[in-house]
Short mmCIF file of C-alpha atoms in Angstrom, two decimals:
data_model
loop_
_atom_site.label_atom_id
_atom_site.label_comp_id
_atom_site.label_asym_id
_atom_site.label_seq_id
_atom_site.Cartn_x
_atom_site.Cartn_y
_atom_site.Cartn_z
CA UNK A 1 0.00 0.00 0.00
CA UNK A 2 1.29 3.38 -1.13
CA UNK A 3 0.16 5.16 1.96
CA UNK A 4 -1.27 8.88 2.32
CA UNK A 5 0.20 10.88 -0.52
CA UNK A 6 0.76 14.64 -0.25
CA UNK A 7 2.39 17.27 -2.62
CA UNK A 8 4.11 19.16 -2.75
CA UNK A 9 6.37 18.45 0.05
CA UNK A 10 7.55 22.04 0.51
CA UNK A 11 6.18 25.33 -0.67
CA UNK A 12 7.21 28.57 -0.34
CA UNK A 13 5.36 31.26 -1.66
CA UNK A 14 4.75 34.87 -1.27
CA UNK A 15 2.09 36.89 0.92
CA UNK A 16 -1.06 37.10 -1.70
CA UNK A 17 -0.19 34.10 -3.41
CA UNK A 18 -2.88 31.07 -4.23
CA UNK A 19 -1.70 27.96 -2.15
CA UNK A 20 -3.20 24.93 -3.34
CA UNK A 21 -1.93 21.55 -1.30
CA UNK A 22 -3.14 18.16 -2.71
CA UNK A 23 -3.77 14.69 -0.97
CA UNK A 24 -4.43 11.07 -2.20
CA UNK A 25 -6.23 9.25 0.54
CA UNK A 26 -5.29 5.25 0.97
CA UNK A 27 -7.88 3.20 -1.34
CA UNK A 28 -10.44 1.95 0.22
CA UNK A 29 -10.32 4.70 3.24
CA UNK A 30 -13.27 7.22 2.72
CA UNK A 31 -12.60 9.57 5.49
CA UNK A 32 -10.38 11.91 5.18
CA UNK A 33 -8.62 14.92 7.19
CA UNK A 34 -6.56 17.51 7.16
CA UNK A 35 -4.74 19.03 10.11
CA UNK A 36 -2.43 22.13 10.11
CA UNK A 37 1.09 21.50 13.22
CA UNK A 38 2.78 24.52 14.44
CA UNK A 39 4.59 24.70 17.17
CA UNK A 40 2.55 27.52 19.08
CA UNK A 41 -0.38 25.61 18.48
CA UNK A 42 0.26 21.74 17.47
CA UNK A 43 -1.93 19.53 15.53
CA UNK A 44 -5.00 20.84 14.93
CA UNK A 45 -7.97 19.27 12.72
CA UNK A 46 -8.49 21.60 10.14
CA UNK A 47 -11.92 19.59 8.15
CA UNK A 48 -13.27 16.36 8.01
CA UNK A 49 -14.73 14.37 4.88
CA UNK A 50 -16.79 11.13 5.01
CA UNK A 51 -17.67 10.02 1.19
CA UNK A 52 -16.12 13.21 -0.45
CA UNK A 53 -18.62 14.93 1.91
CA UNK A 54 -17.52 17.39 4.26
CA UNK A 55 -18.71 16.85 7.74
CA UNK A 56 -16.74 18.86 9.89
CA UNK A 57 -15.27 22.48 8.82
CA UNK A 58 -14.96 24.23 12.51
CA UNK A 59 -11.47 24.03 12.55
CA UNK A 60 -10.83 25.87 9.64
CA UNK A 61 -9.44 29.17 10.04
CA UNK A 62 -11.46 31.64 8.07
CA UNK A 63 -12.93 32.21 4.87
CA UNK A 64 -9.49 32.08 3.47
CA UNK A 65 -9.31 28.45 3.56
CA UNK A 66 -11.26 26.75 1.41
CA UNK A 67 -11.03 22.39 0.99
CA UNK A 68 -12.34 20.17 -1.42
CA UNK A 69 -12.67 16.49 -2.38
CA UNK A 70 -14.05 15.94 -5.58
CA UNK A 71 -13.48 12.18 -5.62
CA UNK A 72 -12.68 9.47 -3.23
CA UNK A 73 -9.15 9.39 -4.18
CA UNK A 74 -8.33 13.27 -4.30
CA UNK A 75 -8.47 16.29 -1.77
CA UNK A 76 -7.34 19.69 -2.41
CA UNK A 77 -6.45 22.29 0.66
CA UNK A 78 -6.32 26.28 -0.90
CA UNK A 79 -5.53 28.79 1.08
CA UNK A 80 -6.28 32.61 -1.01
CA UNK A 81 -4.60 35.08 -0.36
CA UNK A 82 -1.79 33.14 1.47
CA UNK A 83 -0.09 35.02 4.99
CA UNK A 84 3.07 34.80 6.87
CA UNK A 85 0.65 33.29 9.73
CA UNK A 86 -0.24 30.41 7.57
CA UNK A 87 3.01 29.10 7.71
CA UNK A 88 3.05 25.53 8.88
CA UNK A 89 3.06 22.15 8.47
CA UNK A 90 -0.22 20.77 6.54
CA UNK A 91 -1.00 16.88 6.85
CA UNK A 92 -3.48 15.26 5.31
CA UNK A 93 -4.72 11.20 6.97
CA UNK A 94 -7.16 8.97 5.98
CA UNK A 95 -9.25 5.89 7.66
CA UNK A 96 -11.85 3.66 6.32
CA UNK A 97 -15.48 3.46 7.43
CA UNK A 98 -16.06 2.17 10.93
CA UNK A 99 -12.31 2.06 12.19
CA UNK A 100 -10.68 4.99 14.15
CA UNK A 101 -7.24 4.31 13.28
CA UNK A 102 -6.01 7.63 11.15
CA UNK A 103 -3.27 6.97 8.89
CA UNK A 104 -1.28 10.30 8.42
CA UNK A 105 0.50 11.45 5.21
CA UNK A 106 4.56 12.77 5.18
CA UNK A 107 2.86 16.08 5.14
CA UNK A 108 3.80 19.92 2.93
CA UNK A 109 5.42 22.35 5.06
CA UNK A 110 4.62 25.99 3.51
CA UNK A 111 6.31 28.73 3.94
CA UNK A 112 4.94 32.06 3.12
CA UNK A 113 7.07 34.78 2.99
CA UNK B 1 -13.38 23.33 24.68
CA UNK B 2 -12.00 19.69 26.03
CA UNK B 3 -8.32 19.06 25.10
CA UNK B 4 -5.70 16.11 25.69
CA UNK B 5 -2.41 16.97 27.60
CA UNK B 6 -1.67 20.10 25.60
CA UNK B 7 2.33 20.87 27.11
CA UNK B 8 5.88 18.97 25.21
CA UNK B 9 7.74 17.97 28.18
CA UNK B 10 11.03 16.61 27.32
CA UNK B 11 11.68 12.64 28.53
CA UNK B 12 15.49 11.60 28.07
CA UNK B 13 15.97 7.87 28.53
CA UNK B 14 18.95 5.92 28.27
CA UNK B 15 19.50 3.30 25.75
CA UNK B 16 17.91 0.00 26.71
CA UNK B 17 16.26 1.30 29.95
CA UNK B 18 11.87 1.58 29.80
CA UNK B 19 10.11 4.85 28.80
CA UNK B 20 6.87 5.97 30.21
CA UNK B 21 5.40 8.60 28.46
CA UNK B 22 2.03 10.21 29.94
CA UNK B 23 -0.76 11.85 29.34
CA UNK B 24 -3.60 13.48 30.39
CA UNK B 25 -7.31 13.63 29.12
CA UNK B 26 -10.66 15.78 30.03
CA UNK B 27 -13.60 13.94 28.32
CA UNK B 28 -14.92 11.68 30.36
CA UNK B 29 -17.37 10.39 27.08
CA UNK B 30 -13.94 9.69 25.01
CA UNK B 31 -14.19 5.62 23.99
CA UNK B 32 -11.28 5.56 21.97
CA UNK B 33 -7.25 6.49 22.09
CA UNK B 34 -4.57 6.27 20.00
CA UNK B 35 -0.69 6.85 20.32
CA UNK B 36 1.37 8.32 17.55
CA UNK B 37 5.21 8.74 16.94
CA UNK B 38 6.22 11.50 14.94
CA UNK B 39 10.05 11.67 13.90
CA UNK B 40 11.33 14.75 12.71
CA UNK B 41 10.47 16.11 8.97
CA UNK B 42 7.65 13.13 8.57
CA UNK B 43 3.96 12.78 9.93
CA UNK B 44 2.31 10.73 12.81
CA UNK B 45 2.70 7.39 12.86
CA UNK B 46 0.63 4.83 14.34
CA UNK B 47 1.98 3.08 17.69
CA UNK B 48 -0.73 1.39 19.45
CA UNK B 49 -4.68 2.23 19.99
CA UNK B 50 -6.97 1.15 22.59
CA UNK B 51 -10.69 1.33 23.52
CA UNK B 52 -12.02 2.52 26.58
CA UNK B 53 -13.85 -0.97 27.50
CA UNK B 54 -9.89 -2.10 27.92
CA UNK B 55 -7.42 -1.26 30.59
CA UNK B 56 -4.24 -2.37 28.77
CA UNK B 57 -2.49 -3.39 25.65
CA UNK B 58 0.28 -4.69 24.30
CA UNK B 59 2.02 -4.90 21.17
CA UNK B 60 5.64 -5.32 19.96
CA UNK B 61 7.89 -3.32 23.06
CA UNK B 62 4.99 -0.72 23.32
CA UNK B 63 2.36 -1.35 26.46
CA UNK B 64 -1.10 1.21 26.64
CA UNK B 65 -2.18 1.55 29.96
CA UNK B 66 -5.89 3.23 30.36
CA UNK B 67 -6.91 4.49 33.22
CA UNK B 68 -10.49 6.08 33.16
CA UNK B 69 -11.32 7.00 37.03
CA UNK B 70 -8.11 9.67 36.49
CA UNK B 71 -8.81 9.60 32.93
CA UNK B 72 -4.69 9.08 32.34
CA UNK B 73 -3.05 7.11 29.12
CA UNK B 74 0.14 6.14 29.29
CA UNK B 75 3.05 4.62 26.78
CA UNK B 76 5.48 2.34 28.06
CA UNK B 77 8.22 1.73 25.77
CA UNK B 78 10.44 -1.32 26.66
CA UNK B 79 13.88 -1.59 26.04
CA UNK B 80 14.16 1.68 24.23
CA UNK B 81 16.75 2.19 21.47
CA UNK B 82 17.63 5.28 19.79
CA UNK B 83 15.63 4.43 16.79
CA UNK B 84 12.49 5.64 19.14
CA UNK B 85 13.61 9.15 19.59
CA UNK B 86 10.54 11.48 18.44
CA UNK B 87 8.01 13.33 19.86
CA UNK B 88 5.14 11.37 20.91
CA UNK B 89 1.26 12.35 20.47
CA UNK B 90 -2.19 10.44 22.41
CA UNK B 91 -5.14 11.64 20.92
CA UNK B 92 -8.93 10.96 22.18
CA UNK B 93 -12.03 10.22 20.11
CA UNK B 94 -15.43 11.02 21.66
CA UNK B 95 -18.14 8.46 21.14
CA UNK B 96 -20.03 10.12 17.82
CA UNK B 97 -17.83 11.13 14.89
CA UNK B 98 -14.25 11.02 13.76
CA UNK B 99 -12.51 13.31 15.10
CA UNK B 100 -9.71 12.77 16.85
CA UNK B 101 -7.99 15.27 19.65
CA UNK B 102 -4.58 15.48 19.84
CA UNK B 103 -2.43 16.31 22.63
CA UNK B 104 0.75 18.42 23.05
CA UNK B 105 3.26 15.75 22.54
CA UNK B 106 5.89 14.37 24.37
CA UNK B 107 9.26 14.56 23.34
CA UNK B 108 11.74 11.62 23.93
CA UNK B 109 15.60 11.43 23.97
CA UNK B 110 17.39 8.39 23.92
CA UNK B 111 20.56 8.24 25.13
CA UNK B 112 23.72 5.98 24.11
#
């Protein structure tokens, strides 16, 4: 199994710039998360999707955030207009129906300058 | 809001001796937890889970330890080699949904 796949694996990018951070979910798993780390604030669930459907959103951080998951194998994370504050490290995990266990991806550290 | 031992203390271990690693949780209606080892420059990685109808669990060197009447978690780590040097997260799932809660971490330094 391929595991959680996330790209890019770095960004940096300027203040006002478009970020748009992409996941592939394992196959099979139809939930799927992502979670922004810092270290002020740690790991924090950013939104939730069960069957491309988002369930949860409260965690992200304002209208500048936006997530999507068009398909069961592909989930996009765009942040517009990008800020220095936004810097952090973005993972993406997975888990099938009815199990708990969340299987985290290697994860895109962005850097906005 | 509830949260799940939300400070990084530092534990440094030497090589071959057993690490405990704790942590503390505030909802009492949690039914499942989960450990996670996260080295540097990767993501979380699952250790060891356990549900809330069990008071302990074992896998390979790793031992969960549930307590619910303090509502404490704890990872023991036997024999610990350098290889397990990371920061170490529990999390918490309530009874309804998915979402899991994630505490501070733990960091751990092993020691030749």
């Amino acid at each position: 199994d391929a595991g959680v796949i996330q790209s890019p694996r770095h960004e940096v990018t300027e203040m006002g710039q478009e970020v748009t951070l992409r996941c592939k979910p394992i196959s099979g798993h139809n939930s799927l998360f992502w979670y922004r780390q810092t270290m002020m604030r740690g790991l924090e669930l950013l939104i939730y999707f069960n069957n491309n459907v988002p369930i949860d959103d409260s965690g992200m951080p304002e209208d500048r955030f936006s997530a999507k998951m068009p398909n069961a194998s592909f989930s996009t994370l765009k942040i517009q207009p990008s800020e220095p504050r936004d810097s952090a490290v973005y993972f993406c995990a997975s888990t099938r129906d009815y199990t708990d266990t969340q299987y985290f991806g290697p994860g895109t550290r962005l850097t906005v300058l | 809001g509830e949260s799940v031992g939300l400070h990084l203390p530092t534990l440094s271990v030497q090589e071959g001796d057993n690490s405990i690693i704790n942590c503390a949780y505030s909802n009492s209606a949690s039914d499942y937890f989960i450990w996670y080892k996260q080295e540097s420059g990767k993501g979380p990685q699952f250790i060891i889970d356990i549900r809330s109808n069990m008071d302990k669990r074992q896998g390979q060197r790793v031992t969960v330890l549930l307590n619910k009447t303090v509502k404490h978690l704890s990872l023991q780590i036997a024999a610990t080699q350098p290889g397990d040097s990371a920061v170490y997260f529990c999390a918490e799932k309530g009874a309804a949904g998915n979402k899991l809660t994630f505490g501070g971490g733990t960091r751990v330094l092993v020691k030749p």
